[in-house]
Tab-separated table of C-alpha atoms in Angstrom:
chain	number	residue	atom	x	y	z
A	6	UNK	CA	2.422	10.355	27.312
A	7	UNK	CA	1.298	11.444	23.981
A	8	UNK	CA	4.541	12.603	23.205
A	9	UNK	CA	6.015	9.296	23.706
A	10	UNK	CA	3.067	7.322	21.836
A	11	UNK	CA	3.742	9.741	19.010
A	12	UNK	CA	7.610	8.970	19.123
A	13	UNK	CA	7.358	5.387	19.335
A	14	UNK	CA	4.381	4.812	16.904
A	15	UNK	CA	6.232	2.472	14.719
A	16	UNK	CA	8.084	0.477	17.516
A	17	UNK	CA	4.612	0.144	19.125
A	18	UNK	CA	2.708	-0.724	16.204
A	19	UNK	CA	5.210	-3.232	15.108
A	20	UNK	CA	5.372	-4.776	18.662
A	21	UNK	CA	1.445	-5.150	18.176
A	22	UNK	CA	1.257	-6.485	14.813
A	23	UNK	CA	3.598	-9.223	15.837
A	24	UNK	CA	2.398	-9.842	18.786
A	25	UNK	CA	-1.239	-10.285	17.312
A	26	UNK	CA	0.000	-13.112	14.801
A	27	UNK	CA	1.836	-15.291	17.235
A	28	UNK	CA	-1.365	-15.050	19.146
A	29	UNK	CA	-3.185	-16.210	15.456
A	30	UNK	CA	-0.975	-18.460	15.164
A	31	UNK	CA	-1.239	-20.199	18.172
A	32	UNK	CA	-4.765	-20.354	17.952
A	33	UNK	CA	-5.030	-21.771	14.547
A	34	UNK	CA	-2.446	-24.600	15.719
A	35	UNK	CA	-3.711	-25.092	19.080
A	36	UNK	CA	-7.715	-24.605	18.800
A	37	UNK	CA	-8.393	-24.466	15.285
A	38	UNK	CA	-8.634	-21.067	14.470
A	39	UNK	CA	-9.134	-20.261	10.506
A	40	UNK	CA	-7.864	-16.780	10.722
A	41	UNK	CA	-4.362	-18.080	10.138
A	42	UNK	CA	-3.368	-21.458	10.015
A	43	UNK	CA	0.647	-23.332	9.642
A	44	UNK	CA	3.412	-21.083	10.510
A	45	UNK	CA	5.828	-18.350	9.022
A	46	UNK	CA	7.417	-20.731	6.298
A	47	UNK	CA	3.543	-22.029	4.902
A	48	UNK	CA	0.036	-20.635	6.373
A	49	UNK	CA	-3.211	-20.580	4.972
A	50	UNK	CA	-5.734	-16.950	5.496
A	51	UNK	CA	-8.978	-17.775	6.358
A	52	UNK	CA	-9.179	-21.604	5.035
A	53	UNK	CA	-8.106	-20.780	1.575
A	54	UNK	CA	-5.882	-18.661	0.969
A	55	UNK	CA	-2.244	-19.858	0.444
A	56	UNK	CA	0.937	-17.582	1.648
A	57	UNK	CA	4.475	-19.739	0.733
A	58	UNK	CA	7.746	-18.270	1.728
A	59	UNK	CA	10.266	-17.937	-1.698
A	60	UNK	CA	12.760	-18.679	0.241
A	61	UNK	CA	11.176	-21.847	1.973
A	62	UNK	CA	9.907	-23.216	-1.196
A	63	UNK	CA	13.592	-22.405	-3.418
A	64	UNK	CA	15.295	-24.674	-0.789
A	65	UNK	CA	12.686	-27.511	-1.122
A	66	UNK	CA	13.006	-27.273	-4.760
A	67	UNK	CA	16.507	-27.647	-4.517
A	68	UNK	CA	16.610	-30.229	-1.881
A	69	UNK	CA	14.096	-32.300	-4.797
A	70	UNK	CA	10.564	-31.795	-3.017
A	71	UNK	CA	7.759	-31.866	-5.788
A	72	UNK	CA	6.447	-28.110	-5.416
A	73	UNK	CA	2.791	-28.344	-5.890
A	74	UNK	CA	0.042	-25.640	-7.121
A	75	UNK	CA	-0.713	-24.805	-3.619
A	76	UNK	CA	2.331	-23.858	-2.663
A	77	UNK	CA	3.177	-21.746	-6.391
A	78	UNK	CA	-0.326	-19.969	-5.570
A	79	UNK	CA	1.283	-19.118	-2.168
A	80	UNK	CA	4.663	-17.967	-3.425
A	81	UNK	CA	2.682	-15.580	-5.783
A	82	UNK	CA	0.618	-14.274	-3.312
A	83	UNK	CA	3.603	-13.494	-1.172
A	84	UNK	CA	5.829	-12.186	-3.859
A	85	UNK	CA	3.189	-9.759	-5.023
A	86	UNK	CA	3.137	-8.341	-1.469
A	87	UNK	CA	6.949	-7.925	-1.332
A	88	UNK	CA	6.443	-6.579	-4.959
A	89	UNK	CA	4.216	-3.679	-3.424
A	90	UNK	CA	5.878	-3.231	0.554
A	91	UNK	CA	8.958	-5.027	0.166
A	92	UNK	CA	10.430	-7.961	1.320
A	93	UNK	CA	12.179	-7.121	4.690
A	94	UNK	CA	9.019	-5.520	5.783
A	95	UNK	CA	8.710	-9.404	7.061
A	96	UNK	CA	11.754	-8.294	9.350
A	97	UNK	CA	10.198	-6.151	11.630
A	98	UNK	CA	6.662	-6.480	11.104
A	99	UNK	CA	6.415	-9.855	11.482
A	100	UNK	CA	9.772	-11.780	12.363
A	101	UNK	CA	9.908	-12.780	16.243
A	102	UNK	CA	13.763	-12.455	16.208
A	103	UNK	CA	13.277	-8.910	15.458
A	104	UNK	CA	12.457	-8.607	19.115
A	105	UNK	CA	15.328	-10.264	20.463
A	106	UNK	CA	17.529	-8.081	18.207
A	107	UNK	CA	16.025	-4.881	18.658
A	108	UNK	CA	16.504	-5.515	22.348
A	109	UNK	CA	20.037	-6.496	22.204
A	110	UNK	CA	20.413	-2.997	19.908
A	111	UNK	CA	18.876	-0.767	22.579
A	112	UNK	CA	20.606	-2.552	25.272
A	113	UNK	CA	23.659	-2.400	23.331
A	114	UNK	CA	23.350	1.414	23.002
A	115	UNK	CA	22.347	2.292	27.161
A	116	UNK	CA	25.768	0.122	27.999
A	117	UNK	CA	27.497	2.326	25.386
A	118	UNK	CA	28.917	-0.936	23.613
A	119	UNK	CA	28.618	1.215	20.077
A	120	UNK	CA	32.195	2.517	20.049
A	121	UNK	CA	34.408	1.014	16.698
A	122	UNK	CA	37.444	0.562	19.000
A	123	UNK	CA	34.969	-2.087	20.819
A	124	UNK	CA	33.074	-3.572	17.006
A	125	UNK	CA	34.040	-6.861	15.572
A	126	UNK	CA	32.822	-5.617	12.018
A	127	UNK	CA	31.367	-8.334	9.610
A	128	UNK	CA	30.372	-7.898	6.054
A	129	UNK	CA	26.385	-7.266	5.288
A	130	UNK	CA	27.476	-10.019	1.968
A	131	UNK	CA	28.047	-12.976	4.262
A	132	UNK	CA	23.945	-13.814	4.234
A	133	UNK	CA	24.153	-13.298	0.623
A	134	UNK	CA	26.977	-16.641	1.021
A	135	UNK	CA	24.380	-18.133	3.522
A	136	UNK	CA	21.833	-18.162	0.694
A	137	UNK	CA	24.118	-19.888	-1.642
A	138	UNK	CA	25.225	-22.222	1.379
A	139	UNK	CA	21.853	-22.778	2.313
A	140	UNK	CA	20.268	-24.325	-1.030
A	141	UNK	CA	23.629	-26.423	-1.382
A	142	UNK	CA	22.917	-28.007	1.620
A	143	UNK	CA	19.877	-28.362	1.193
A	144	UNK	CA	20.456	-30.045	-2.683
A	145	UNK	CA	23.268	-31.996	-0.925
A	146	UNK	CA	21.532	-33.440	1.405
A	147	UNK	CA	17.915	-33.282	0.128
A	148	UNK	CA	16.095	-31.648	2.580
A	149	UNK	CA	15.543	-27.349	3.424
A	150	UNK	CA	18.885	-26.648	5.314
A	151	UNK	CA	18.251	-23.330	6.733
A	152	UNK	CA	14.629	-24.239	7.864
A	153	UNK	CA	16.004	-26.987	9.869
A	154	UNK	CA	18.054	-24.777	11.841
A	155	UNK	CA	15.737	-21.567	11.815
A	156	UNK	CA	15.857	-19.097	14.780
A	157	UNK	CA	12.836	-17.723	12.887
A	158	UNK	CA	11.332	-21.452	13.044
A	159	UNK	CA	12.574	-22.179	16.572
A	160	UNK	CA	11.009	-18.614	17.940
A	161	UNK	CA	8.047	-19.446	16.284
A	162	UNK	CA	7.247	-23.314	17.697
A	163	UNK	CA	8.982	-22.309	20.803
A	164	UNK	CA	5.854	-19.582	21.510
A	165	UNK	CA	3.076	-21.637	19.713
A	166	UNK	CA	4.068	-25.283	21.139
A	167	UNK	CA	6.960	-24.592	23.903
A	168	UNK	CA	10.548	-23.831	24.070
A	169	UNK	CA	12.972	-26.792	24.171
A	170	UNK	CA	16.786	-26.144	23.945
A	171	UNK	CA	16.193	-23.724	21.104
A	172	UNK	CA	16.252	-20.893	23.127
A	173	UNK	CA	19.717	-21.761	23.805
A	174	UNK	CA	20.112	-20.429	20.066
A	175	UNK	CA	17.945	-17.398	20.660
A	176	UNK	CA	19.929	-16.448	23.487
A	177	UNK	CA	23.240	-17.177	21.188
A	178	UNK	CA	21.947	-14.738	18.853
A	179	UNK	CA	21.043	-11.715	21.734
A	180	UNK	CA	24.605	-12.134	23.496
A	181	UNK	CA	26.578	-12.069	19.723
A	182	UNK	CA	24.207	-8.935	19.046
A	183	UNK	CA	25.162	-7.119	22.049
A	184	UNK	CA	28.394	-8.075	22.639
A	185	UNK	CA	29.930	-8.421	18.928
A	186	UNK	CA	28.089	-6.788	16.195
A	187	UNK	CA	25.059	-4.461	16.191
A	188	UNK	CA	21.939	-6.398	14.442
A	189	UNK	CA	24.730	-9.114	13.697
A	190	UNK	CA	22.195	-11.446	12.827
A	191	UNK	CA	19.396	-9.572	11.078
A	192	UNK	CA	22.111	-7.623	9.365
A	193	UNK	CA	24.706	-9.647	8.311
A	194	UNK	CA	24.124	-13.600	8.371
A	195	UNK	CA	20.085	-13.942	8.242
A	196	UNK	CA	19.861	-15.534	4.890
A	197	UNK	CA	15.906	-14.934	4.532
A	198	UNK	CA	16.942	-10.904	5.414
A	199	UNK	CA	19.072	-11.259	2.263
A	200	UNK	CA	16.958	-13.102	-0.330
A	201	UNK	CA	14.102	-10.642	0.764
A	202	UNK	CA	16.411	-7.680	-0.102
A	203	UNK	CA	16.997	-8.928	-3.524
A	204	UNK	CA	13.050	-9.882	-4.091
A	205	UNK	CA	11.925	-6.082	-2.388
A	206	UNK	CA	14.418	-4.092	-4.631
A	207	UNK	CA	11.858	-2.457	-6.395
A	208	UNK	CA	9.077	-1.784	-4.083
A	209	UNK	CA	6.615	0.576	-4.544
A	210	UNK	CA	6.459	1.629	-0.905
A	211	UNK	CA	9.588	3.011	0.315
A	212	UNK	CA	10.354	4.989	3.036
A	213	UNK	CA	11.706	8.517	1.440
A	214	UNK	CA	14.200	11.125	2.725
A	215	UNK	CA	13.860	15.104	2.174
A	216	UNK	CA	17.458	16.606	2.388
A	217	UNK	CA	15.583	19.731	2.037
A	218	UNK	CA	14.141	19.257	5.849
A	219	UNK	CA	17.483	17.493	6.994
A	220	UNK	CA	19.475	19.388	9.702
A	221	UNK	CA	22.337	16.720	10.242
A	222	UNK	CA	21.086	15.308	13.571
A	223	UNK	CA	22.205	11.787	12.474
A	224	UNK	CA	20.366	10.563	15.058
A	225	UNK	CA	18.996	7.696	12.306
A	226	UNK	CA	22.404	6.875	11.806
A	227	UNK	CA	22.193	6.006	15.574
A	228	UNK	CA	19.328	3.771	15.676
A	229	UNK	CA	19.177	1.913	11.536
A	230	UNK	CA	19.716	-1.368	11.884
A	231	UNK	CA	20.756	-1.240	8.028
A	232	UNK	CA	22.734	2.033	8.213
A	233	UNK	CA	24.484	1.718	4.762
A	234	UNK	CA	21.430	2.718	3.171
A	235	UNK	CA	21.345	5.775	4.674
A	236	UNK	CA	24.527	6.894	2.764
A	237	UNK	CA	23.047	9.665	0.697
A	238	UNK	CA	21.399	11.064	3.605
A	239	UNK	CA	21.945	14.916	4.200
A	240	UNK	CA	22.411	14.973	0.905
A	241	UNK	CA	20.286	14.031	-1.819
A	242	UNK	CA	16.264	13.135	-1.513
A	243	UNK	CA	16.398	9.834	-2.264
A	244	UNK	CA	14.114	6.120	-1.342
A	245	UNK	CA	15.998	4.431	0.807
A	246	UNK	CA	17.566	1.716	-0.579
A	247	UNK	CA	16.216	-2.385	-0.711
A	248	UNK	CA	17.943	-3.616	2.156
A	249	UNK	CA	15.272	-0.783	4.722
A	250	UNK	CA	13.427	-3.337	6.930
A	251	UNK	CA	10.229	-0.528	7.046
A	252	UNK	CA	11.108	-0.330	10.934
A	253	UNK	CA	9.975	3.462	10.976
A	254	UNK	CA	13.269	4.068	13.292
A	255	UNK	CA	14.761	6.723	11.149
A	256	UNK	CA	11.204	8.773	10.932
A	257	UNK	CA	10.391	8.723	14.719
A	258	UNK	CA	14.233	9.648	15.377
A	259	UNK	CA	14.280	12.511	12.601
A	260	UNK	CA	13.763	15.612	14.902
A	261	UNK	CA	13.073	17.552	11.624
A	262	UNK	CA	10.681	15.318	9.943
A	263	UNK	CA	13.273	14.358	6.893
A	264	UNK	CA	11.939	11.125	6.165
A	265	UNK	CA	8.298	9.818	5.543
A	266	UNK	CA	7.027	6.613	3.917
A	267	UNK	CA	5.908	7.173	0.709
A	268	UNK	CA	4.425	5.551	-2.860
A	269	UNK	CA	7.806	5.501	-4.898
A	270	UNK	CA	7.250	4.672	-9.230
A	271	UNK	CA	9.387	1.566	-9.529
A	272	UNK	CA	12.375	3.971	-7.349
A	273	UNK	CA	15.916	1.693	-7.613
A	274	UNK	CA	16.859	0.491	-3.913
């Protein structure tokens, strides 16, 4: 039992932390709690202090929305954060649809669906086109484009206030996962997984790989749900690159202890 703890320390801590701020959540929209109040686009900590997603507030700037000192306060605070963790940390710390991914990934992997002969491949650059897509839209038609049509947004109301046909979407997104690409979503289209990428680049906090300790298991291989940024594993000891969601896969896979999260000076992703 241990063993397993031990194994799946990440996975379970993860599965805690987001679990815990739905459960904020709810209660700051539902019965007033001040611990956390709005949602994953615009919250407030404790009352006063303001968190505004960069990606959020670039599409209401472009869509003509007067961006107000609040919400600059709450981009900085968030930025800094990213600055220090990284962006995509948001992907699996505190993004619901991490959970429906993850899920399709594991499942995807016990119904041996992994093989290339069976892969539609899709480029990783197509949310990097999403992001440009998204604030046209959203400049075209003066309103936040990809919030309007937000699994990350429909997750979120569908656990705080109810599900309507949204899940519809969410259940889109685990059948396309399993059946078509492996973290499809997350991976390749998520436009806030992209623009977090670029933001995170130059983290402090990385997780770092030892080719000293490596012994070629490539069992991360099997289980990143960014695996291009494991390219230089096995052979040089490098941070792992911008695009690593912080999901703690590859070091409870690692049967030699080749990769630990680390403080990294300013380390290129």
């Amino acid at each position: 039992m241990n063993n397993f703890l031990y194994k799946h320390r990440f996975l379970l801590s993860r599965r805690i932390v987001q679990i815990a701020l739905l459960t904020i959540y709810f209660g700051g929209n539902v019965y007033g709690w001040t611990v956390l109040q709005g949602n994953l686009s615009s919250a407030l900590v404790f009352g006063f202090i303001p968190l505004s997603d960069p990606f959020a507030t670039l599409q209401m700037f472009f869509a003509g929305a007067v961006i107000t000192t609040d919400i600059l306060m709450g981009v900085a605070v968030v930025l800094f954060v990213y600055s220090v963790i990284g962006g995509r940390f948001f992907c699996s710390w505190v993004c619901p649809v991490n959970i429906i991914t993850e899920t399709a990934a594991w499942l995807r992997r016990k119904l041996n669906l992994t093989d290339k002969k069976k892969r539609v491949s899709f480029s990783r650059n197509i949310r990097y086109w999403v992001i440009v897509i998204s604030l046209g839209l959203s400049f075209f038609f003066s309103l936040a484009a990809f919030e309007m049509i937000s699994p990350i947004g429909i997750a979120f109301r569908g656990v705080v206030f109810g599900f309507g046909m949204g899940w519809l979407f969410l259940v889109a997104i685990f059948l396309f996962d399993l059946f078509s690409q492996s973290y499809g979503w997350c991976g390749h289209i998520c436009p806030l997984g992209g623009f977090n990428t670029l933001i995170g680049r130059y983290s402090i906090v990385k997780v770092v790989h030892d080719s000293d300790k490596c012994v070629h298991a490539l069992e991360c291989f099997k289980v990143c749900p960014e695996v291009e940024i494991l390219a230089k594993v096995g052979r040089e000891s490098v941070p792992i690159g911008g695009a690593c969601i912080k999901c703690g896969r590859c070091i409870e896979s690692c049967p030699s202890d080749a990769f630990q999260v680390s403080i990294v000076n300013m380390a290129k992703g």
